[in-house]
mmCIF file of C-alpha atoms and ligand atoms in Angstrom:
data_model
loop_
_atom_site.group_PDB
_atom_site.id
_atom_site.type_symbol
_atom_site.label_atom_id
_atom_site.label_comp_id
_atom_site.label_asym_id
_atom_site.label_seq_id
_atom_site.Cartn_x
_atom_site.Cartn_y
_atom_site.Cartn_z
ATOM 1 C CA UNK J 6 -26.276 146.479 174.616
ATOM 2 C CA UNK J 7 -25.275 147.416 171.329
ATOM 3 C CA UNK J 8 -23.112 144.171 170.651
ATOM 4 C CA UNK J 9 -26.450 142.655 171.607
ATOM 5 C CA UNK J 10 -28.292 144.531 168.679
ATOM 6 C CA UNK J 11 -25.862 143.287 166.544
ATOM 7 C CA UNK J 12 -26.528 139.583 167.341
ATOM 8 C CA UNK J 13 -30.312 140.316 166.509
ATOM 9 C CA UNK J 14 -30.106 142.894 163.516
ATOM 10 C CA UNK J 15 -30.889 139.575 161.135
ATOM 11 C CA UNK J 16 -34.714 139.597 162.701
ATOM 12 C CA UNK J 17 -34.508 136.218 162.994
ATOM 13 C CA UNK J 18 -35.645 134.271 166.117
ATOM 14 C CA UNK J 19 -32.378 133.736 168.576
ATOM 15 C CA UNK J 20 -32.900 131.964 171.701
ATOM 16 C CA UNK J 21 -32.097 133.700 175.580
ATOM 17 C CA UNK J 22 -29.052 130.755 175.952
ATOM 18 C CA UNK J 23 -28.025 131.135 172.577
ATOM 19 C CA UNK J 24 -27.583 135.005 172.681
ATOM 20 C CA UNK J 25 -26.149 134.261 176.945
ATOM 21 C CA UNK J 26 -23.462 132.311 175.476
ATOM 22 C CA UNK J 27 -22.212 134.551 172.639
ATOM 23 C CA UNK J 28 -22.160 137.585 175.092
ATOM 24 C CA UNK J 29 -20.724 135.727 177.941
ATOM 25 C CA UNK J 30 -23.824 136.841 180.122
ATOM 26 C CA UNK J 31 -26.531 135.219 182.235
ATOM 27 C CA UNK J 32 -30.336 134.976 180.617
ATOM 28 C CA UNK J 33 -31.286 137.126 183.249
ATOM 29 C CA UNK J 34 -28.971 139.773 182.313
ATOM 30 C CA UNK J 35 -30.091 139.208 178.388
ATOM 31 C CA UNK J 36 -33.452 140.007 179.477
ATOM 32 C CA UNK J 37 -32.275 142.802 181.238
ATOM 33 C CA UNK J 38 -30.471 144.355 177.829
ATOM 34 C CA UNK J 39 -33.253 143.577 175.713
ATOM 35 C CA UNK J 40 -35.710 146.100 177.961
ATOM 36 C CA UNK J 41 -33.206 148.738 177.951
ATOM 37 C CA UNK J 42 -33.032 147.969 174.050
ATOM 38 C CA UNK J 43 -36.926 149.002 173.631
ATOM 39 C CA UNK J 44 -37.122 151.594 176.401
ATOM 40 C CA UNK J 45 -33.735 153.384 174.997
ATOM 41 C CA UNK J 46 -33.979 152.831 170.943
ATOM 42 C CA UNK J 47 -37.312 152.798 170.778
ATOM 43 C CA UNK J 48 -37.008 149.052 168.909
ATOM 44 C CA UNK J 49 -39.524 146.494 169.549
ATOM 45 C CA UNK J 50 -38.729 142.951 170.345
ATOM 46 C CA UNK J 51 -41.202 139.681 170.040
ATOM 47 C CA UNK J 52 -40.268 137.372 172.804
ATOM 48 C CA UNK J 53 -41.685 133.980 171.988
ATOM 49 C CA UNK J 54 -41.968 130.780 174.482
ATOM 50 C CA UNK J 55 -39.533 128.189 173.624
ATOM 51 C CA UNK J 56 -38.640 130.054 170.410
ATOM 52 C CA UNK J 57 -36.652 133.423 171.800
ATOM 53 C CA UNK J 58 -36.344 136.527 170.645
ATOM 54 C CA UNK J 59 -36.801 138.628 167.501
ATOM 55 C CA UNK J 60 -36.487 142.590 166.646
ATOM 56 C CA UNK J 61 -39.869 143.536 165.091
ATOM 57 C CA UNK J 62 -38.331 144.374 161.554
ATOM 58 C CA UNK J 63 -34.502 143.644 160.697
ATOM 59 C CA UNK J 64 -32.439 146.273 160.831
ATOM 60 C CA UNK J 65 -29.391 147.391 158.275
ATOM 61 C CA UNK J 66 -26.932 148.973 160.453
ATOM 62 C CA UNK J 67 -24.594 151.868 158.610
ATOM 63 C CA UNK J 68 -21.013 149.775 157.303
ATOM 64 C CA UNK J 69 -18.682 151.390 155.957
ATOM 65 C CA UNK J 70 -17.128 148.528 153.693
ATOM 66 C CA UNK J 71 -20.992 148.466 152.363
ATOM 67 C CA UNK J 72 -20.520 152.315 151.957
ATOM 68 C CA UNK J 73 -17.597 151.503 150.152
ATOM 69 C CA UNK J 74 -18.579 148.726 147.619
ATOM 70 C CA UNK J 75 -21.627 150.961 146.228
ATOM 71 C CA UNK J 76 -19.683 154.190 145.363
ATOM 72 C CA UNK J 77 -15.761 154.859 145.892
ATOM 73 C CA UNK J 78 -15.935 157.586 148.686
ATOM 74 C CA UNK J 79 -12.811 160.162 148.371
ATOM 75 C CA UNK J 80 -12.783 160.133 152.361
ATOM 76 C CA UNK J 81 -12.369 158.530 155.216
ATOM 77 C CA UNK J 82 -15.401 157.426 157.005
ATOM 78 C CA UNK J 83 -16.161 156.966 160.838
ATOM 79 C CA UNK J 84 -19.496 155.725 161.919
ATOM 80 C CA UNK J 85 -21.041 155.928 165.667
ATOM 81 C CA UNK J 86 -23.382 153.817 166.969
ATOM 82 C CA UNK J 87 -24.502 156.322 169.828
ATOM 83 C CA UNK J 88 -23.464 160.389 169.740
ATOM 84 C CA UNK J 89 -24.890 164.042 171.029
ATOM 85 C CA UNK J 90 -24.399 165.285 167.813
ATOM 86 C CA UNK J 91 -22.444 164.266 164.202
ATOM 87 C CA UNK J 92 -21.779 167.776 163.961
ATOM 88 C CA UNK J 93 -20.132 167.967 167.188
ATOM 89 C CA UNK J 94 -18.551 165.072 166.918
ATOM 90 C CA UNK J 95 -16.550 166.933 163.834
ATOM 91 C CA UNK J 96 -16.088 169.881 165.839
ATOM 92 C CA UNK J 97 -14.269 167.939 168.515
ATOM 93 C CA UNK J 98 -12.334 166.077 165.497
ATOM 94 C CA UNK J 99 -11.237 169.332 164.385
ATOM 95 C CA UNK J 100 -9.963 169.945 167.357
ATOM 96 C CA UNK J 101 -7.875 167.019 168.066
ATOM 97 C CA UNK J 102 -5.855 167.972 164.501
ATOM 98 C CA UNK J 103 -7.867 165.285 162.681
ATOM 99 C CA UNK J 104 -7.073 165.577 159.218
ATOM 100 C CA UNK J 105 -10.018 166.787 156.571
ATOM 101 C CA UNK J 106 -11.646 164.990 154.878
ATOM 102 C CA UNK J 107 -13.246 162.932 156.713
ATOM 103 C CA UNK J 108 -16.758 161.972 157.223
ATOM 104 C CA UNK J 109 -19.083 161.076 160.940
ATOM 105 C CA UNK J 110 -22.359 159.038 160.882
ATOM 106 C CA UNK J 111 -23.791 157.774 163.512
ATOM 107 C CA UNK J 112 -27.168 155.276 164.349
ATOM 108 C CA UNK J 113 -28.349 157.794 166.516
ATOM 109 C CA UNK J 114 -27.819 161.627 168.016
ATOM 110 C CA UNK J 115 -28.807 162.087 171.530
ATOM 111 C CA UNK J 116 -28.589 165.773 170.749
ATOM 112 C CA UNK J 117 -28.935 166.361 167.320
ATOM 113 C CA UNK J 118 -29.334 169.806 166.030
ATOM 114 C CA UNK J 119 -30.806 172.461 163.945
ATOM 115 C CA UNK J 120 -29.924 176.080 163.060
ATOM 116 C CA UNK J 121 -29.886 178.296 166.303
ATOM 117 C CA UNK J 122 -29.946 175.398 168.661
ATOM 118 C CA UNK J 123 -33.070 173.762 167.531
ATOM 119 C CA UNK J 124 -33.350 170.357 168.092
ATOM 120 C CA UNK J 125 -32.923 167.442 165.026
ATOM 121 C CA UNK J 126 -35.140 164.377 166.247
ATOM 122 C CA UNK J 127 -32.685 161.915 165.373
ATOM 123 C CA UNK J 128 -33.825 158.172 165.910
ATOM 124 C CA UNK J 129 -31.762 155.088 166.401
ATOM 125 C CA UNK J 130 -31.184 153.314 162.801
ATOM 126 C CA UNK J 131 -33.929 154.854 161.242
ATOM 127 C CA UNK J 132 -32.378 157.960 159.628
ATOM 128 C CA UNK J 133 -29.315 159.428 158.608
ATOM 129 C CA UNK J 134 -27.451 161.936 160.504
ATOM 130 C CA UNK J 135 -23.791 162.511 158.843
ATOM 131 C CA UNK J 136 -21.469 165.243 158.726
ATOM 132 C CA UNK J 137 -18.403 165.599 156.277
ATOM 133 C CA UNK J 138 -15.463 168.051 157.556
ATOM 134 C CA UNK J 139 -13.875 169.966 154.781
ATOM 135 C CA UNK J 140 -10.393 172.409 155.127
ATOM 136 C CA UNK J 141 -10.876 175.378 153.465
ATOM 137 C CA UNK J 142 -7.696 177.513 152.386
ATOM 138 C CA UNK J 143 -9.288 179.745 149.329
ATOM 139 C CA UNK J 144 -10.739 182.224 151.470
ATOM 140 C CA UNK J 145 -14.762 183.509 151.237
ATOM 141 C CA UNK J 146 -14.667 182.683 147.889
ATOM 142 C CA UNK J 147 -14.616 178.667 148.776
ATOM 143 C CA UNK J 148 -17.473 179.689 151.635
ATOM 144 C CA UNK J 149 -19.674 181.302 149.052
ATOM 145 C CA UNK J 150 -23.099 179.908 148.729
ATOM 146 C CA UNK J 151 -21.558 176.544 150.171
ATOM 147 C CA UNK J 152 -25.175 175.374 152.325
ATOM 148 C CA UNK J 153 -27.239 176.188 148.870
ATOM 149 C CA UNK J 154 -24.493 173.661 147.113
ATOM 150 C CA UNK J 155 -24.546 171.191 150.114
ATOM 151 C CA UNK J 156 -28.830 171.303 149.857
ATOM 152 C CA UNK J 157 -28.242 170.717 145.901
ATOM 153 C CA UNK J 158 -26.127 167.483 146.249
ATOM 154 C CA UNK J 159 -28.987 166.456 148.466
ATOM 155 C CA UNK J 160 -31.619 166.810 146.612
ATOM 156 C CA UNK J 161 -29.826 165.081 143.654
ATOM 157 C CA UNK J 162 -28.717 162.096 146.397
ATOM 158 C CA UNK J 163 -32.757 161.707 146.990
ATOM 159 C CA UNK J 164 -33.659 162.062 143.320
ATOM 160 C CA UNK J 165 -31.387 159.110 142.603
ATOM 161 C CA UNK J 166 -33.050 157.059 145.542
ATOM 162 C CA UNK J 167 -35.887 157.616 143.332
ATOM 163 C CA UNK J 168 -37.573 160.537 145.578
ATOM 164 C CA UNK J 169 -38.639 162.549 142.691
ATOM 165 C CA UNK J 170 -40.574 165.570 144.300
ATOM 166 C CA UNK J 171 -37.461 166.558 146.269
ATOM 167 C CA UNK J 172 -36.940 170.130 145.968
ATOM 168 C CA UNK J 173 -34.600 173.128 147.598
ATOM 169 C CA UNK J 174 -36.246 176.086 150.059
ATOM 170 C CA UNK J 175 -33.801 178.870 150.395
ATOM 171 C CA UNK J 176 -31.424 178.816 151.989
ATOM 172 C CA UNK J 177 -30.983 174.998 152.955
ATOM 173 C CA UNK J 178 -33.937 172.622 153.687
ATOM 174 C CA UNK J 179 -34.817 170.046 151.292
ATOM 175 C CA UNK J 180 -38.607 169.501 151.371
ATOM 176 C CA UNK J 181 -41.080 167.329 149.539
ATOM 177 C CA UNK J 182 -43.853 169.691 148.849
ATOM 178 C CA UNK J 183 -44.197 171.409 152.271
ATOM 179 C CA UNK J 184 -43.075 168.796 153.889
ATOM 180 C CA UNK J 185 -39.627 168.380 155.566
ATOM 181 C CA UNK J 186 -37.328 165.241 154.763
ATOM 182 C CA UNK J 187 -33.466 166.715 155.149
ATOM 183 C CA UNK J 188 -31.956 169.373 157.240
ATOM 184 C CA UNK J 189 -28.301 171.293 156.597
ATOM 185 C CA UNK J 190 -26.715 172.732 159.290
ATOM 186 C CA UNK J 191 -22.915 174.372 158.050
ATOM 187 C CA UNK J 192 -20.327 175.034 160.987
ATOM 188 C CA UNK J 193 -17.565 176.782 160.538
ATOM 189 C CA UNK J 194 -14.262 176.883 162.678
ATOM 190 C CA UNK J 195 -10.933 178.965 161.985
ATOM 191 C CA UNK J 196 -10.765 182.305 159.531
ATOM 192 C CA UNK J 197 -12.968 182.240 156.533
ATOM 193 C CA UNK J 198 -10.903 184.653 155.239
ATOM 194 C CA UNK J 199 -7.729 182.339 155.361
ATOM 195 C CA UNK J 200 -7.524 178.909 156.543
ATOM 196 C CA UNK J 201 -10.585 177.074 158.762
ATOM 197 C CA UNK J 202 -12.577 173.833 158.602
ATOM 198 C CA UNK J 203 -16.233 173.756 157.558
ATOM 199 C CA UNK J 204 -18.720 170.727 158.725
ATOM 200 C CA UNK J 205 -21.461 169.991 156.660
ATOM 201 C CA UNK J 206 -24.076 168.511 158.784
ATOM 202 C CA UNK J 207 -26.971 166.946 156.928
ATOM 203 C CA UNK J 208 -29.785 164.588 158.492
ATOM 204 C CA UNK J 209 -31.933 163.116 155.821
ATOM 205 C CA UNK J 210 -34.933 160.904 156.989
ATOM 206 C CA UNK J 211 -34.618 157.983 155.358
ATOM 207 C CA UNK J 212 -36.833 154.711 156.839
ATOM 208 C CA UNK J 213 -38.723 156.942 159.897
ATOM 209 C CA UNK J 214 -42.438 156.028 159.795
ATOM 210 C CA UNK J 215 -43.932 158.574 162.941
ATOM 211 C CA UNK J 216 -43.050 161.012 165.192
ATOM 212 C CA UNK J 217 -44.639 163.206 167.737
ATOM 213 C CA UNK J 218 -41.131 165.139 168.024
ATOM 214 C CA UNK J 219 -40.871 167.294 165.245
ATOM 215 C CA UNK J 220 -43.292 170.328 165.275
ATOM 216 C CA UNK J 221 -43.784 171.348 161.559
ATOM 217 C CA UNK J 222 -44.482 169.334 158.439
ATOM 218 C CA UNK J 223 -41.835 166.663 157.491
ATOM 219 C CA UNK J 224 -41.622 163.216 155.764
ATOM 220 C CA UNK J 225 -39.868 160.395 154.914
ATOM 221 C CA UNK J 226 -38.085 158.457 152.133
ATOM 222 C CA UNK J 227 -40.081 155.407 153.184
ATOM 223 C CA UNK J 228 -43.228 157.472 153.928
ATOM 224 C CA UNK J 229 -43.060 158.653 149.930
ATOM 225 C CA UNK J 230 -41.829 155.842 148.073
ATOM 226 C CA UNK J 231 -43.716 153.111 150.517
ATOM 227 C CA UNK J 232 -40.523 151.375 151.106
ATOM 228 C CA UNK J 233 -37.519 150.721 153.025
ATOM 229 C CA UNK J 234 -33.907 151.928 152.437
ATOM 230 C CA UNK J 235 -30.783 151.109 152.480
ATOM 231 C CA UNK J 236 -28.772 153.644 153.898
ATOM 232 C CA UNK J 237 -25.415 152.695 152.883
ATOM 233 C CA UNK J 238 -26.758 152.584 149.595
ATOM 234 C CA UNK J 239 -27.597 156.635 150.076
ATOM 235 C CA UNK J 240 -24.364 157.573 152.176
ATOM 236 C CA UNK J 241 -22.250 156.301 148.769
ATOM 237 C CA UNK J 242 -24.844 158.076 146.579
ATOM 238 C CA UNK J 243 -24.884 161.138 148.778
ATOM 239 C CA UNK J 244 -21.008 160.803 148.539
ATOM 240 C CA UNK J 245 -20.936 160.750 144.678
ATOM 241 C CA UNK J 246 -23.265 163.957 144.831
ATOM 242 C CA UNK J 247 -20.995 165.758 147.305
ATOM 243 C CA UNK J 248 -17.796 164.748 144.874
ATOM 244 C CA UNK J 249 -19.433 166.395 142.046
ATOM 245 C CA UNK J 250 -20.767 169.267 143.483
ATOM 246 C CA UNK J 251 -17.882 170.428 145.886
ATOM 247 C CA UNK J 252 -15.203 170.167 143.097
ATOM 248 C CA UNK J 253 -17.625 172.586 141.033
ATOM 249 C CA UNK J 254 -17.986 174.968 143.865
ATOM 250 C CA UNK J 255 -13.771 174.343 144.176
ATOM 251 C CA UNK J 256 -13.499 174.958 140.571
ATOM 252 C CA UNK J 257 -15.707 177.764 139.301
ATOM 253 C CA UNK J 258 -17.422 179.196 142.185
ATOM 254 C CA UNK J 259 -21.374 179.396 143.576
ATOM 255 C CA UNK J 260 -22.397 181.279 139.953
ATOM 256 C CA UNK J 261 -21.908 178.040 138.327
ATOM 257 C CA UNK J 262 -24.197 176.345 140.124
ATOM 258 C CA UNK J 263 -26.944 179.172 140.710
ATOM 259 C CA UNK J 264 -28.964 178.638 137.691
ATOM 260 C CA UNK J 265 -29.575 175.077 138.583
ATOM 261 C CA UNK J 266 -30.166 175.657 142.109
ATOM 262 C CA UNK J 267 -32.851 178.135 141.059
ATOM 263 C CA UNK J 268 -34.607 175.585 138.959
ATOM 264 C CA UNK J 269 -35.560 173.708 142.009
ATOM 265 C CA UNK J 270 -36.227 175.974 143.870
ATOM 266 C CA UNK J 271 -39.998 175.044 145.111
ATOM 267 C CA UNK J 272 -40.738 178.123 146.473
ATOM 268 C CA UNK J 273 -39.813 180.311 143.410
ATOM 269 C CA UNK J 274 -42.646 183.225 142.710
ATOM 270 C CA UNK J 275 -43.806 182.560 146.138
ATOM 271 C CA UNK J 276 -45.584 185.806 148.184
ATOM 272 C CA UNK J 277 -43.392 185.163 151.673
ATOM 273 C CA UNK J 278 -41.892 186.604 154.757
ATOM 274 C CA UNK J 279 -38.763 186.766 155.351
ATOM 275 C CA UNK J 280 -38.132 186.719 159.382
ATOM 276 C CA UNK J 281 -34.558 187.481 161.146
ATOM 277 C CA UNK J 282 -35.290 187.318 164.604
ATOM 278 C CA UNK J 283 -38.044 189.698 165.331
ATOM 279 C CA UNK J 284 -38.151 191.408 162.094
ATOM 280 C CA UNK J 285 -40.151 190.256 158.798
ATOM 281 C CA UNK J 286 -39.658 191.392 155.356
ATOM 282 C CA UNK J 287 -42.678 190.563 153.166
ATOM 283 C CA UNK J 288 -42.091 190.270 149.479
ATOM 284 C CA UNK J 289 -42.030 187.738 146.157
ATOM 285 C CA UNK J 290 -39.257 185.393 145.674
ATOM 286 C CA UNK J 291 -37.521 186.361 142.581
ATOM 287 C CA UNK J 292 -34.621 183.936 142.781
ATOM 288 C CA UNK J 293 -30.531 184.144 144.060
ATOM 289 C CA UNK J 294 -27.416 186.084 143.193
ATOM 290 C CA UNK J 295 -24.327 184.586 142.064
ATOM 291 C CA UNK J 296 -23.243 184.139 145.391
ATOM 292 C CA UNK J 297 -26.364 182.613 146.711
ATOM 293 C CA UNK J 298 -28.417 185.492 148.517
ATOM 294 C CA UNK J 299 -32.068 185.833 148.459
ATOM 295 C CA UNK J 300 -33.692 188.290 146.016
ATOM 296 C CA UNK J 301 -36.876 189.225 146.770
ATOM 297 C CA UNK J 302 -39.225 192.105 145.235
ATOM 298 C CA UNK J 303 -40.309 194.356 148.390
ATOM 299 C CA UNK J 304 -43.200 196.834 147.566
ATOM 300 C CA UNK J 305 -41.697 196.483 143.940
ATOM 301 C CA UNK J 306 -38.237 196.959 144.206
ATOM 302 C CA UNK J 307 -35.508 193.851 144.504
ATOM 303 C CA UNK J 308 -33.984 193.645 147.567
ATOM 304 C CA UNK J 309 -30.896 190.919 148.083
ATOM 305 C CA UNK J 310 -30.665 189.132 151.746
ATOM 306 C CA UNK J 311 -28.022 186.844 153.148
ATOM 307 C CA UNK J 312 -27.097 185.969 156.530
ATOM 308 C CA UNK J 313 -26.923 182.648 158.159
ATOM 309 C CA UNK J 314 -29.933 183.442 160.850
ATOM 310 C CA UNK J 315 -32.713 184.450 158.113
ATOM 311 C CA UNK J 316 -35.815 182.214 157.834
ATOM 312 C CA UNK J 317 -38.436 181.934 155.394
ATOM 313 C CA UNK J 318 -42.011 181.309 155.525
ATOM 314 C CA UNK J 319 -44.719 181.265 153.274
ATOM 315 C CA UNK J 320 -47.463 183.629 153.387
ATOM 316 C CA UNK J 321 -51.414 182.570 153.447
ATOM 317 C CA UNK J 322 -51.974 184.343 149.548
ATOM 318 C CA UNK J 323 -49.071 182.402 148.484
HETATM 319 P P1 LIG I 426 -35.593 177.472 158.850
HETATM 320 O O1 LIG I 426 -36.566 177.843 157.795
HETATM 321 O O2 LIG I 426 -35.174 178.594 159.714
HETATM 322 O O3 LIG I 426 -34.480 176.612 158.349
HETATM 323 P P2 LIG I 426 -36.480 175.251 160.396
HETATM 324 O O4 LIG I 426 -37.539 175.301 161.452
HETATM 325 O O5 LIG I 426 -36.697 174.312 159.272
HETATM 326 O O6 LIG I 426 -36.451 176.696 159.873
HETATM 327 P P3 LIG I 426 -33.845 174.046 161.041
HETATM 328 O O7 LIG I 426 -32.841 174.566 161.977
HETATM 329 O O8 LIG I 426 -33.433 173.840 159.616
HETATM 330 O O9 LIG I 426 -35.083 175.007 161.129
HETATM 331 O O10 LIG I 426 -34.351 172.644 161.591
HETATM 332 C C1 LIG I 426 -34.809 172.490 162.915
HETATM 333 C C2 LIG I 426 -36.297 172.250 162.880
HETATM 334 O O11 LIG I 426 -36.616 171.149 162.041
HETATM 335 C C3 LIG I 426 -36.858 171.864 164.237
HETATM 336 O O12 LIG I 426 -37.196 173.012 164.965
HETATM 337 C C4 LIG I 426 -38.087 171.006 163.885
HETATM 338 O O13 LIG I 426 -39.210 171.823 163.630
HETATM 339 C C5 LIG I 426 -37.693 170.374 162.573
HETATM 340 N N1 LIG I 426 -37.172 168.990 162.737
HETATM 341 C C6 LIG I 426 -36.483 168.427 163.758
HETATM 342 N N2 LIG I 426 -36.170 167.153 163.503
HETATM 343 C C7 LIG I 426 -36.669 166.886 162.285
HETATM 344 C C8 LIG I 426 -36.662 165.732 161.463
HETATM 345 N N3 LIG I 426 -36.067 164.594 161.809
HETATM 346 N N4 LIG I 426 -37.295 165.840 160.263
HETATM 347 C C9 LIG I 426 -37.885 166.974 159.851
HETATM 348 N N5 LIG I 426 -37.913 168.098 160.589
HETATM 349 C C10 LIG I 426 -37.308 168.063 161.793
#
């Protein structure tokens, strides 16, 4: 189906015999493919008497010699058409003795997710869904504040793609005003306190238009700038981002990077609560520590969080 796709990414017209031939397949059995196309990828095809078939809009598929060509990428990079999850993907990389680095992207997740097995809506070719493995052998230190870095190389990825208003909400979502447009989700395998692996998961929505899947706020980098993009063209800037920032972690730790982080920090000042399951701290955002915990002013006094299941919302007298 997917060699199919291929044949058709150009959005030019292609006729049943002509697209037959190349696969080796009957015109009945093209027809066939091209409904399970739509009904599966949600893609929608013109069929036109006498002239064929088209894809609505052409598509740019992910390529890693594109990848390359834009930005020099320190590591190697595997794409997937079709996968549960990029994340898990890793995780099963890992465990095969793949050797870090190495980066995952894939067209689409069939199970992407979010923090505490929440769901990332993850459509075919629209988005991107990408996960770079990392070995760590520094111990905590190298952990330290690493999702707050991840969300800053990000945000700087977007600003580049000329997404100005993209900002950071503690401890990792990148949002455009309230809205949504990239998720982090950090695994970790092995001792943090010796050797392990960490996956950076990050799903940025790049060229999706609508939805009814996602149940809060969220947007696009096509729904802000009014444009398409080219998501090669963001994995290699994403790639210079992650070069930058990583080494600087590497190098001098999360306190190097905390002032900047807090400088785009959108929700800086902010009256909210802080919610860890079924408890709720309310309070005023003053800012992070040098390793990246919350600090918030509780009935007047400063308080520090961290944790990897902590949530923040805002409050209605923000
Ligand atoms: P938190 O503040 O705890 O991070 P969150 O709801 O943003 O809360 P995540 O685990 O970061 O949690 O992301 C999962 C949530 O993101 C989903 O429950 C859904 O509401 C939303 N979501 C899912 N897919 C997308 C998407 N493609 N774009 C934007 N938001 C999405």
């Amino acid at each position: 189906m997917l060699t199919l796709l291929k044949l058709l990414k150009d959005g030019r017209f292609h006729s049943g015999q002509a697209l037959g031939t190349a696969l080796g397949i009957s015109r009945s059995a093209v027809w066939k493919q091209l409904q399970h196309l739509e009904a599966e990828l949600g893609l929608s095809v013109h069929k036109v008497r006498g002239r064929g078939y088209q894809l609505a809009k052409p598509l740019l598929l992910l390529d890693s010699a594109e990848i390359s060509a834009k930005e020099s990428c320190e590591w190697p990079i595997h794409i997937f058409d079709s996968i549960d999850s990029t994340n898990a993907e890793a995780l099963r990389a890992i465990e095969r003795g793949m050797g870090a680095p190495f980066m995952i992207l894939a067209e689409r997740q069939t199970a992407g997710r979010g923090r505490r097995g929440r769901k990332w809506v993850s459509p075919f070719a629209d988005n991107l869904y990408h996960s770079l493995v990392l070995r760590i052998d520094g111990g905590m230190r190298q952990i330290e504040g690493l999702s707050l870095v991840v969300g800053l190389a990000v945000m700087h990825a977007l600003h580049d793609m000329g997404i100005a208003g993209a900002g950071l909400k503690w401890p990792n979502d990148v949002l455009v005003g309230d809205k949504k447009i990239a998720g982090i989700l950090l695994e970790l395998v092995g001792d943090p306190a010796d050797v392990c692996h960490v996956v950076l998961g990050v799903g940025i929505n790049v060229n999706m238009r609508s939805t009814d899947e996602v149940d809060q706020q969220w947007t696009s980098m096509c729904l802000e700038a009014g444009r398409d993009f080219d998501r090669n063209e963001l994995v290699g800037r994403l790639a210079a981002k992650f070069q930058h920032y990583l080494r600087l972690h590497q190098v001098s730790g999360f306190s190097a990077i905390q002032e900047e982080w807090e400088r785009y920090h959108l929700w800086q000042g902010r009256n909210v609560s802080l919610i860890a399951g079924i408890n709720q701290v309310d309070g005023v955002v003053m800012g992070i520590d040098r390793q990246g915990a919350l600090r918030l002013k509780v009935d007047g006094v400063e308080k520090i969080f961290s944790g990897g299941e902590l949530s923040l919302r805002l409050r209605d007298d923000s």
